[in-house]
Short mmCIF file of C-alpha atoms in Angstrom, two decimals:
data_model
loop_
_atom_site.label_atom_id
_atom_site.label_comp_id
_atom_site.label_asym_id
_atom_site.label_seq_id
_atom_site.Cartn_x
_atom_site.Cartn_y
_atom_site.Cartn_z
CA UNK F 1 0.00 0.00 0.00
CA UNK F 2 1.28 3.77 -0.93
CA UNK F 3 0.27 5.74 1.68
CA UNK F 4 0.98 9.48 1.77
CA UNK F 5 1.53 10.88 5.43
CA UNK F 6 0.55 14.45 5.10
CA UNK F 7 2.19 16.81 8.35
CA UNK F 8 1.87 20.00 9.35
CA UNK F 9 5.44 21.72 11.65
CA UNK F 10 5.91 18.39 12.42
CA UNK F 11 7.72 14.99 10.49
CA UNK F 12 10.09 14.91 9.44
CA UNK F 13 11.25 18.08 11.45
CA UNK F 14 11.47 18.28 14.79
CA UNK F 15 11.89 15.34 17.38
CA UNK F 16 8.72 16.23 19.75
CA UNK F 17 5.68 13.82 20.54
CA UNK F 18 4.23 14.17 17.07
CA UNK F 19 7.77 13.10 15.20
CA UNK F 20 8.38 10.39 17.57
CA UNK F 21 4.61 9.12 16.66
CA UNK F 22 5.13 9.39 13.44
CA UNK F 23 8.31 7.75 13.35
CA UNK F 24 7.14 5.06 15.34
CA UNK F 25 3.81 4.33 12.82
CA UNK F 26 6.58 4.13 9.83
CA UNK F 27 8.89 2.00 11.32
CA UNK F 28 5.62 -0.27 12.38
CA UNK F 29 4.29 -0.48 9.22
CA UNK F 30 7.71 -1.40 7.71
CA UNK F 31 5.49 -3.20 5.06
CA UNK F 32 4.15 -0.20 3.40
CA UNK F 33 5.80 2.17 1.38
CA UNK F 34 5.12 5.96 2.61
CA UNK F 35 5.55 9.52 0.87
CA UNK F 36 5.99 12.20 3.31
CA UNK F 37 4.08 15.44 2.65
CA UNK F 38 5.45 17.94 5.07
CA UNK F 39 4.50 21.65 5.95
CA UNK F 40 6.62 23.55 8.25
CA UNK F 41 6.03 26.41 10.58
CA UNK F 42 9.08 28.51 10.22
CA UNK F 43 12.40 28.77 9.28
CA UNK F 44 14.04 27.37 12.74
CA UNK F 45 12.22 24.71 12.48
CA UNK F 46 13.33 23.61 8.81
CA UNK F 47 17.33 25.11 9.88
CA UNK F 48 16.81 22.11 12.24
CA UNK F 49 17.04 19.17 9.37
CA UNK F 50 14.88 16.12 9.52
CA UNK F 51 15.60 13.53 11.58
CA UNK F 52 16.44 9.82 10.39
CA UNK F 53 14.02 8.37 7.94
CA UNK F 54 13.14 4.75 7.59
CA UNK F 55 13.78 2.82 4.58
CA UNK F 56 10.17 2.37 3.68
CA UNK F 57 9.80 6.39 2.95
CA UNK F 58 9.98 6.33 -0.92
CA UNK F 59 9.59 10.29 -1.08
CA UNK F 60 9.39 13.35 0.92
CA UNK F 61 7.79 16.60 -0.38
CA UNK F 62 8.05 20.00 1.95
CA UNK F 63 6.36 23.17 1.36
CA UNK F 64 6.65 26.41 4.19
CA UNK F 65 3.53 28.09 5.74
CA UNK F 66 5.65 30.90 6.69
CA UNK F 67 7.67 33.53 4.37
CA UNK F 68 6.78 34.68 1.25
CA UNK F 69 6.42 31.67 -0.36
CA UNK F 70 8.51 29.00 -2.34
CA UNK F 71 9.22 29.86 -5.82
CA UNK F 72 7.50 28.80 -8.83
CA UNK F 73 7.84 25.08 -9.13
CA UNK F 74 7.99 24.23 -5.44
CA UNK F 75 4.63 25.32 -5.47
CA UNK F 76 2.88 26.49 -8.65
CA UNK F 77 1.92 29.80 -8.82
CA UNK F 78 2.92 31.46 -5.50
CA UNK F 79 4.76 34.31 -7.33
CA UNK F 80 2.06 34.47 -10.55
CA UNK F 81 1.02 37.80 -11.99
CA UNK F 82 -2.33 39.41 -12.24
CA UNK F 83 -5.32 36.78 -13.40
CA UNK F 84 -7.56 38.16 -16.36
CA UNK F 85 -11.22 39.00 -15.91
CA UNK F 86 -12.54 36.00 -15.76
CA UNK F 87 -10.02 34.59 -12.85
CA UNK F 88 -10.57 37.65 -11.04
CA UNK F 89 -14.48 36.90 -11.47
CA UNK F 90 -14.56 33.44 -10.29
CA UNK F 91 -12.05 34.09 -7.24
CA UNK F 92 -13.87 36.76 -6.17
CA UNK F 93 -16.99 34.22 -6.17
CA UNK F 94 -15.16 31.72 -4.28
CA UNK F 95 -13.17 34.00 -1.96
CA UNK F 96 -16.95 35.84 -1.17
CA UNK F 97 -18.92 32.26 -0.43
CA UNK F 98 -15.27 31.36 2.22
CA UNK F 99 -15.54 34.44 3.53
CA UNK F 100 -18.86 34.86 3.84
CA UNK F 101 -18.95 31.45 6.32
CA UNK F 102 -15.80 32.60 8.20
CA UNK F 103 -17.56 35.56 9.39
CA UNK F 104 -20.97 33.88 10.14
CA UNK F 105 -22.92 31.88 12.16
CA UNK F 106 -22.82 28.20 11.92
CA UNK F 107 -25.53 27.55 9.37
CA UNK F 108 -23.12 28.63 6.56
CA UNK F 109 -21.25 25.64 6.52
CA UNK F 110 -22.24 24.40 2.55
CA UNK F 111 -20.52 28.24 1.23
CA UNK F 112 -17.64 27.35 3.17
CA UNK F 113 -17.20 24.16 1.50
CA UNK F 114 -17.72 25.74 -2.17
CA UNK F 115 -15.02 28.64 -1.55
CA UNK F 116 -12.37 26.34 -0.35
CA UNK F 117 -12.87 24.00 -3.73
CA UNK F 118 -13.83 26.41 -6.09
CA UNK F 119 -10.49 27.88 -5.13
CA UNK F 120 -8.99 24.96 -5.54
CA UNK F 121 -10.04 24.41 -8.90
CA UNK F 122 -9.08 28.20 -9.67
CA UNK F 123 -5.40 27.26 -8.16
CA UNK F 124 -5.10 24.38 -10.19
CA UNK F 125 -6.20 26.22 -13.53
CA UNK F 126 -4.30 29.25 -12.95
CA UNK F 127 -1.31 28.74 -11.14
CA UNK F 128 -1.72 29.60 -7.42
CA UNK F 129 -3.65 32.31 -5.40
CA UNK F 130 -1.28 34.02 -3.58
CA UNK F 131 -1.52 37.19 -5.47
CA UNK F 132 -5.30 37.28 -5.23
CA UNK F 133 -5.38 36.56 -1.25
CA UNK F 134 -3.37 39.37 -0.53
CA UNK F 135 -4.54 41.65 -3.38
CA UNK F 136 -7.20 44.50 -2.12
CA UNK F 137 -10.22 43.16 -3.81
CA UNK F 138 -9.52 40.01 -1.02
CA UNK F 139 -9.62 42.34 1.76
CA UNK F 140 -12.59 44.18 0.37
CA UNK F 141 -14.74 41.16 -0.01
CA UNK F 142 -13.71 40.18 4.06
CA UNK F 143 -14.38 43.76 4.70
CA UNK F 144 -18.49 43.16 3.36
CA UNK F 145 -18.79 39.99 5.24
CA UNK F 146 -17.16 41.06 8.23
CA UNK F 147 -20.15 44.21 8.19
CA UNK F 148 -23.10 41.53 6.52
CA UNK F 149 -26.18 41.13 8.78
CA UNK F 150 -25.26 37.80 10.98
CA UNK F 151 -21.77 38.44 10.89
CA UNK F 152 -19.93 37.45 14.40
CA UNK F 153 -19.94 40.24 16.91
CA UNK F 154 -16.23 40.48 16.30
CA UNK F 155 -16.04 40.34 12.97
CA UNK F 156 -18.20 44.02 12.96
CA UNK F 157 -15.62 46.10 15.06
CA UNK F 158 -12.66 44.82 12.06
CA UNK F 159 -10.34 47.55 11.19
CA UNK F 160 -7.82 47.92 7.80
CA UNK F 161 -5.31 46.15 10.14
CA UNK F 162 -7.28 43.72 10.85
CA UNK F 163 -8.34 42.23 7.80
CA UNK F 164 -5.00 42.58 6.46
CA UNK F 165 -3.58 40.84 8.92
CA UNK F 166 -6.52 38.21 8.36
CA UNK F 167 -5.84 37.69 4.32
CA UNK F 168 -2.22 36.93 5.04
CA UNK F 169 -2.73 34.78 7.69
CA UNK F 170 -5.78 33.09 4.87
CA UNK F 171 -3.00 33.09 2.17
CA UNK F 172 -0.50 30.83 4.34
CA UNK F 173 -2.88 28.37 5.58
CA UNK F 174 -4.41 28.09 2.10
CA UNK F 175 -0.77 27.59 0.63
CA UNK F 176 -1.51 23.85 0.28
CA UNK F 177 -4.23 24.55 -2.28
CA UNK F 178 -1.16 25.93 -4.75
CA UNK F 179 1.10 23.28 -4.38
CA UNK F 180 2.04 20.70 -7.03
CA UNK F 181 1.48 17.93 -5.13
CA UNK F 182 -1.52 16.50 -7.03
CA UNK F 183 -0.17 15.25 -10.46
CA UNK F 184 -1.70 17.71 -12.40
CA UNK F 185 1.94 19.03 -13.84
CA UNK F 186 4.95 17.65 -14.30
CA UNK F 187 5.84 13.87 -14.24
CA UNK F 188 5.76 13.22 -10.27
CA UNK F 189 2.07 11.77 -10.14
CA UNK F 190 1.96 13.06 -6.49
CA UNK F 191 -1.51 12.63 -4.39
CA UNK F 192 -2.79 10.90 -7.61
CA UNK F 193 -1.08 7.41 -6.73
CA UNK F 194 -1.75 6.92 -3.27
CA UNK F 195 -3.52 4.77 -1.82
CA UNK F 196 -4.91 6.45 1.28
CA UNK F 197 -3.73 10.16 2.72
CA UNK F 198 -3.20 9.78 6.52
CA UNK F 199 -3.10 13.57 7.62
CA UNK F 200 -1.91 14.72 11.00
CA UNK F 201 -4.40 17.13 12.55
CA UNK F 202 -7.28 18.64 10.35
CA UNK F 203 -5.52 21.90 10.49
CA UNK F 204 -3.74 22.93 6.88
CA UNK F 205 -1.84 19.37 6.77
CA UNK F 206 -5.57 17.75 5.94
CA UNK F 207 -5.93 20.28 3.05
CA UNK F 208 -4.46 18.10 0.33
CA UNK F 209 -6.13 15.07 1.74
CA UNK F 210 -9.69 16.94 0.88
CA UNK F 211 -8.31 18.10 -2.38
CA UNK F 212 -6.82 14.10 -2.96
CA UNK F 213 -9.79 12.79 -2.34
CA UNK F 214 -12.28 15.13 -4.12
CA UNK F 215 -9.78 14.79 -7.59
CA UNK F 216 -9.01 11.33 -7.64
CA UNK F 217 -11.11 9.19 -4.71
CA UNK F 218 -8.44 8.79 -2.43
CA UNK F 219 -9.61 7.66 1.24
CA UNK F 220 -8.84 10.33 3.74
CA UNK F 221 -7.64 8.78 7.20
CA UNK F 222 -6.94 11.83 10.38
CA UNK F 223 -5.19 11.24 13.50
CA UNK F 224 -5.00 13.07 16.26
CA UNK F 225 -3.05 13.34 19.62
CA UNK F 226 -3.43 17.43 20.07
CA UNK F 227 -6.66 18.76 18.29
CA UNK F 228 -5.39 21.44 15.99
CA UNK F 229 -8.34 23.62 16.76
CA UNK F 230 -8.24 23.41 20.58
CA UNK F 231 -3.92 24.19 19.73
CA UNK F 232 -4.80 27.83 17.67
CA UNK F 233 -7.43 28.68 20.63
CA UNK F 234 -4.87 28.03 23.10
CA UNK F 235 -1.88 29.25 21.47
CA UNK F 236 -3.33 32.65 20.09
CA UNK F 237 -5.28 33.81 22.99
CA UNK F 238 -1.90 33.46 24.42
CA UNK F 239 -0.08 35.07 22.43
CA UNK F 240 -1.90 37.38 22.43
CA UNK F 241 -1.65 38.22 25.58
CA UNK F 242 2.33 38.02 25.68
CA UNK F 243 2.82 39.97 22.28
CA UNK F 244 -0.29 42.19 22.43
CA UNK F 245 -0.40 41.47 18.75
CA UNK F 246 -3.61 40.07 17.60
CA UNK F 247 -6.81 41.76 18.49
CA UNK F 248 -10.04 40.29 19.26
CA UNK F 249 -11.69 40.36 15.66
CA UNK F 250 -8.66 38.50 14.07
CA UNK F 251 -8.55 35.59 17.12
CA UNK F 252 -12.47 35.19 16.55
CA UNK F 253 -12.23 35.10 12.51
CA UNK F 254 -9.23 32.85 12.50
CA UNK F 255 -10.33 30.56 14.84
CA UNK F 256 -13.68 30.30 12.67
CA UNK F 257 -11.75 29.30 9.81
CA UNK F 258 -10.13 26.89 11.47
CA UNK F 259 -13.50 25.46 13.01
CA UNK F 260 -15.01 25.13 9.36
CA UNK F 261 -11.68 23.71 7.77
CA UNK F 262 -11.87 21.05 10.81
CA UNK F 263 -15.71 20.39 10.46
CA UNK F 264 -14.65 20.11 6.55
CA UNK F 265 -12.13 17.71 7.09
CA UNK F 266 -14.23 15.86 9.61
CA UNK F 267 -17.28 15.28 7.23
CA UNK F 268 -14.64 13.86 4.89
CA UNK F 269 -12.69 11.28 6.41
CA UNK F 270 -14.00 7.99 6.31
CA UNK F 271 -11.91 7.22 9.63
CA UNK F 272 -10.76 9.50 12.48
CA UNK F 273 -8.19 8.18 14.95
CA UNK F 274 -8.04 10.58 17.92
CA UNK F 275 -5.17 9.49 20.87
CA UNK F 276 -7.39 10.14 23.56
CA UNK F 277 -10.85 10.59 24.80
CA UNK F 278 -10.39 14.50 25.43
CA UNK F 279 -9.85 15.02 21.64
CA UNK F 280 -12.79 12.77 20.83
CA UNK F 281 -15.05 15.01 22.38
CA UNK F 282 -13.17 18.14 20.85
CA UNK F 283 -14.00 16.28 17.57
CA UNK F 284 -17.58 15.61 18.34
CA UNK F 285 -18.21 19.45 19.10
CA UNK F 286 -16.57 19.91 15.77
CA UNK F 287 -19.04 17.79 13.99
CA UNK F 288 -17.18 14.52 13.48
CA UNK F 289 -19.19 11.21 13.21
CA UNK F 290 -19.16 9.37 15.96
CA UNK F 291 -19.60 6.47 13.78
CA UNK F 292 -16.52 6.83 12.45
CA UNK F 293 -14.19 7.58 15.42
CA UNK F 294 -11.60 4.93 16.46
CA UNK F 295 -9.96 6.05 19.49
CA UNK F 296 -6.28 4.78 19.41
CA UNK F 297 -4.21 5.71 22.68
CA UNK F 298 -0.58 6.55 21.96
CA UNK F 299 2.18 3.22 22.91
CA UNK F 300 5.21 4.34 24.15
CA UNK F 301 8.48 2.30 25.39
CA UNK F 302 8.47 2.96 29.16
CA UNK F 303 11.98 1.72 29.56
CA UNK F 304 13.52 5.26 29.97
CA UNK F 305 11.39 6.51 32.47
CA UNK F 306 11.57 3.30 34.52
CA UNK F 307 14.29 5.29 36.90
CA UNK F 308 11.98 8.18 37.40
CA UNK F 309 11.37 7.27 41.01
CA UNK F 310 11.15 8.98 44.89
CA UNK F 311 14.24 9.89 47.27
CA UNK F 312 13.33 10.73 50.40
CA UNK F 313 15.51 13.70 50.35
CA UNK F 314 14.36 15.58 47.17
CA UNK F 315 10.89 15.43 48.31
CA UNK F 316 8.51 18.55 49.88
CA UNK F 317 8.45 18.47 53.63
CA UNK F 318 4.29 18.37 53.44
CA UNK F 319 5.57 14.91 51.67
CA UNK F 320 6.41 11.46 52.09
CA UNK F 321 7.69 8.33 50.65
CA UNK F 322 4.74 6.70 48.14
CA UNK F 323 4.52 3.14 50.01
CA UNK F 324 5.06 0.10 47.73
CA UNK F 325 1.95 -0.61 45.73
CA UNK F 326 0.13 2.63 45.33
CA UNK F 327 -1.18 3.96 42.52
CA UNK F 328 0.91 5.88 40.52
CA UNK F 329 -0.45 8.61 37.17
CA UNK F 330 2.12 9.02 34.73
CA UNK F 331 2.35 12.12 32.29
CA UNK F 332 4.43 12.17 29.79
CA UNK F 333 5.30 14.82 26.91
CA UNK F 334 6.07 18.81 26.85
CA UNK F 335 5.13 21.25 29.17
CA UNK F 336 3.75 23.72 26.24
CA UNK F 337 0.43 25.85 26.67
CA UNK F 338 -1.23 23.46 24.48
CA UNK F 339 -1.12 20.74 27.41
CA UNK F 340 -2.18 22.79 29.35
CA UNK F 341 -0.80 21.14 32.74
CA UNK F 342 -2.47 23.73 35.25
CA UNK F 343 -5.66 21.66 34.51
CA UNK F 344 -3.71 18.34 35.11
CA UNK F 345 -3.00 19.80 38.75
CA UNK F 346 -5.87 20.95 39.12
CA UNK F 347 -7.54 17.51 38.70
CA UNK F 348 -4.88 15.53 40.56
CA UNK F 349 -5.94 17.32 43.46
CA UNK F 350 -8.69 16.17 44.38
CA UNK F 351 -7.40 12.74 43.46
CA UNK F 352 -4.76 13.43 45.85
CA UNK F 353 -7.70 14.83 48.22
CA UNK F 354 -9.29 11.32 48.24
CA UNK F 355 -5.85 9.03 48.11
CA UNK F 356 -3.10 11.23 50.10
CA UNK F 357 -0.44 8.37 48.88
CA UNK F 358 -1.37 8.78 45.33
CA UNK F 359 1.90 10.28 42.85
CA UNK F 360 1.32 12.13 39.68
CA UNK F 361 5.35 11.87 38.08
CA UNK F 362 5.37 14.52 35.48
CA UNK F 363 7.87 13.35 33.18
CA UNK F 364 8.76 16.73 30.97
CA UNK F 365 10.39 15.07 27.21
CA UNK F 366 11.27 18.65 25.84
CA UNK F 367 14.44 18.62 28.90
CA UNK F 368 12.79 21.43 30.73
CA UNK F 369 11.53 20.39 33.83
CA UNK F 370 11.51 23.37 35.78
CA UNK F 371 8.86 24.69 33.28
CA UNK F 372 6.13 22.07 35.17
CA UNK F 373 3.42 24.48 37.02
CA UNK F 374 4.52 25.14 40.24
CA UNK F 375 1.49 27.01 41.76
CA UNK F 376 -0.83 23.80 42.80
CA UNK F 377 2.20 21.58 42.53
CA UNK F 378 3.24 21.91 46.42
CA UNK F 379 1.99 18.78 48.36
CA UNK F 380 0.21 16.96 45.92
CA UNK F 381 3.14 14.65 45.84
CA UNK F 382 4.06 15.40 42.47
CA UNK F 383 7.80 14.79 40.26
CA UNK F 384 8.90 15.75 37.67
CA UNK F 385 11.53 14.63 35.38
CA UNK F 386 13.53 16.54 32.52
CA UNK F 387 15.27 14.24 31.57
CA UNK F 388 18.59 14.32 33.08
CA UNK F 389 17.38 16.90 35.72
CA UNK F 390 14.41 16.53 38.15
CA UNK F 391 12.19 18.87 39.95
CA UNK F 392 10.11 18.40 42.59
CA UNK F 393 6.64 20.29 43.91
#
């Protein structure tokens, strides 16, 4: 079976939870041959290399969703001149109908779905759509459906900054819509041969699954460990906070484009694997099937944290040695906003409230232990391990 693995600032980048999964589901299925259809996030990340590939990955295709762009041929179109009268016409359509759903209420799912393909279709005609997403008429036509009747409350108070910064924010997550990665040109067939797409989140990375699947049939599997929707909530309200960047009417129309691209890519797959039971009920608010959910928790080789254990010594003074046989909740990954750890305290106490010799070991896989909320740590007879370093709270 050819089956392409579609990623988005993750494989074959970076060496974090989703890499290791990935490289672990490769190296599984030795059997099958893969292609590897990578977007990255920025340019540290691609400075970084790729780490070692298995010997069933036949291929390996990147694209950025940061910068200006590749240049013509990485990805067709990104740096094409003006389109005629009748491109401008028909993107201006399609543009209107996405546009229109980003900034509305949830019964304007359908227009959604005809912008992003009609799009599509005008990519693969013309060349790309860079130009037009960041042209004026673009921020015009999100300009009249940010002030439509039924528009979100956020979307009305939009300023010239705003819906800039909105159309170039549009024009890098719709990037995978211009790339060559469907066989159209060229003598790489692409998304054309494979047997099944198996995209990573149903942020941007699902993109050319929907467009692989709508052009030539091919089934659409998603996985996922961190939903990519509950990820931009987290991380841009956040960010917003630290940077003092992004106001409120480009977090609310962002993260409404990201809703409808996940509903989108929901409604398409014919199976969606998430790695826990939190994101299955993300998905289910999203609109996934629960028919065709298949919860699959994550494996992981316990062998290195086996020595994460107690000494008397490094523990609080409100604290004291577990006794043989109790229960023991391990957590293991990075300490990032996106896992959102406070809540993980927060819960463990009142398990610790209810079994006093209960542990929660924290074990931090970034190296950065002393990043591991400290504020309802104290007492709860928590560790944490970096590592090679230790911390405890």
């Amino acid at each position: 079976m050819r089956i392409a693995l579609l990623t988005e600032g993750g494989y074959p980048y970076v060496r974090g939870e989703s890499a290791l999964w990935c490289d672990r589901l490769l190296r599984g299925l030795d059997g099958h041959e893969f292609a590897v259809y990578a977007l990255s996030r920025s340019a540290r990340q691609e400075e970084s290399g790729w780490c070692r590939l298995p010997p069933n990955v036949a291929l390996v295709r990147t694209a950025p969703l940061w910068g200006p762009g590749p240049a013509v041929g990485g990805a067709r179109g990104l740096a094409c001149g003006p389109y005629g009268r009748r491109e401008k016409r028909r993107f201006r359509e399609h543009f209107a109908a996405l546009a229109e759903a980003v900034c509305g209420t949830d019964g304007l799912t359908d227009r959604f779905a005809t912008g992003l393909y009609g799009l599509a279709e005008l990519a693969a005609e013309r060349g790309g759509l860079a130009t037009a997403l960041r042209s004026e008429s673009a921020v015009r036509i999100l300009e009249s459906a940010c002030r439509a009747p039924g528009a979100l409350p956020a979307a009305h108070a939009a300023q010239v900054s705003d819906l800039l910064a909105v159309t170039e924010r549009l024009e890098r997550a719709l990037r995978p819509l211009s790339l060559d990665w469907y066989g159209q040109r060229g003598e790489d067939p692409g998304l054309s041969v494979a047997d099944l797409c198996h995209a990573v989140g149903a942020g941007p990375a699902a993109l050319p699954g929907l467009l692989a699947k709508r052009a030539f049939g091919v089934p659409l599997l998603i996985s996922e460990y961190g939903v990519r929707l509950r990820e931009h909530y987290l991380t841009s309200a956040l960010g917003a906070v630290a940077r003092g960047v992004a106001g409120a009417p480009v977090r609310a129309l962002l993260a409404s484009f990201q809703r409808r691209l996940a509903r989108e890519a929901y409604a398409q797959a014919q199976v969606i694997t998430p790695g826990n039971a939190h994101a299955r009920r993300w998905q289910e608010r999203c609109g996934a099937d629960s028919a065709r959910l298949r919860t699959v928790y994550p494996g992981m080789d316990s062998a290195p944290f086996d020595a994460v254990g107690e000494r008397a010594a490094d523990l609080p003074p409100s604290a004291s040695p577990q006794p043989a046989g109790e229960p023991t909740l391990v957590w293991v990954g990075t300490s990032s906003p996106a896992k959102d750890l406070g809540t993980l305290l927060h819960a463990f106490a009142g398990v610790h409230e209810e079994l006093p010799t209960a542990r929660l070991r924290i074990v931090e896989t970034g190296g950065r232990a002393d990043t591991v909320p400290g504020a309802r740590a104290d007492g709860l007879g928590v560790s944490a391990d970096g590592r090679g370093g230790r911390a405890d709270g």
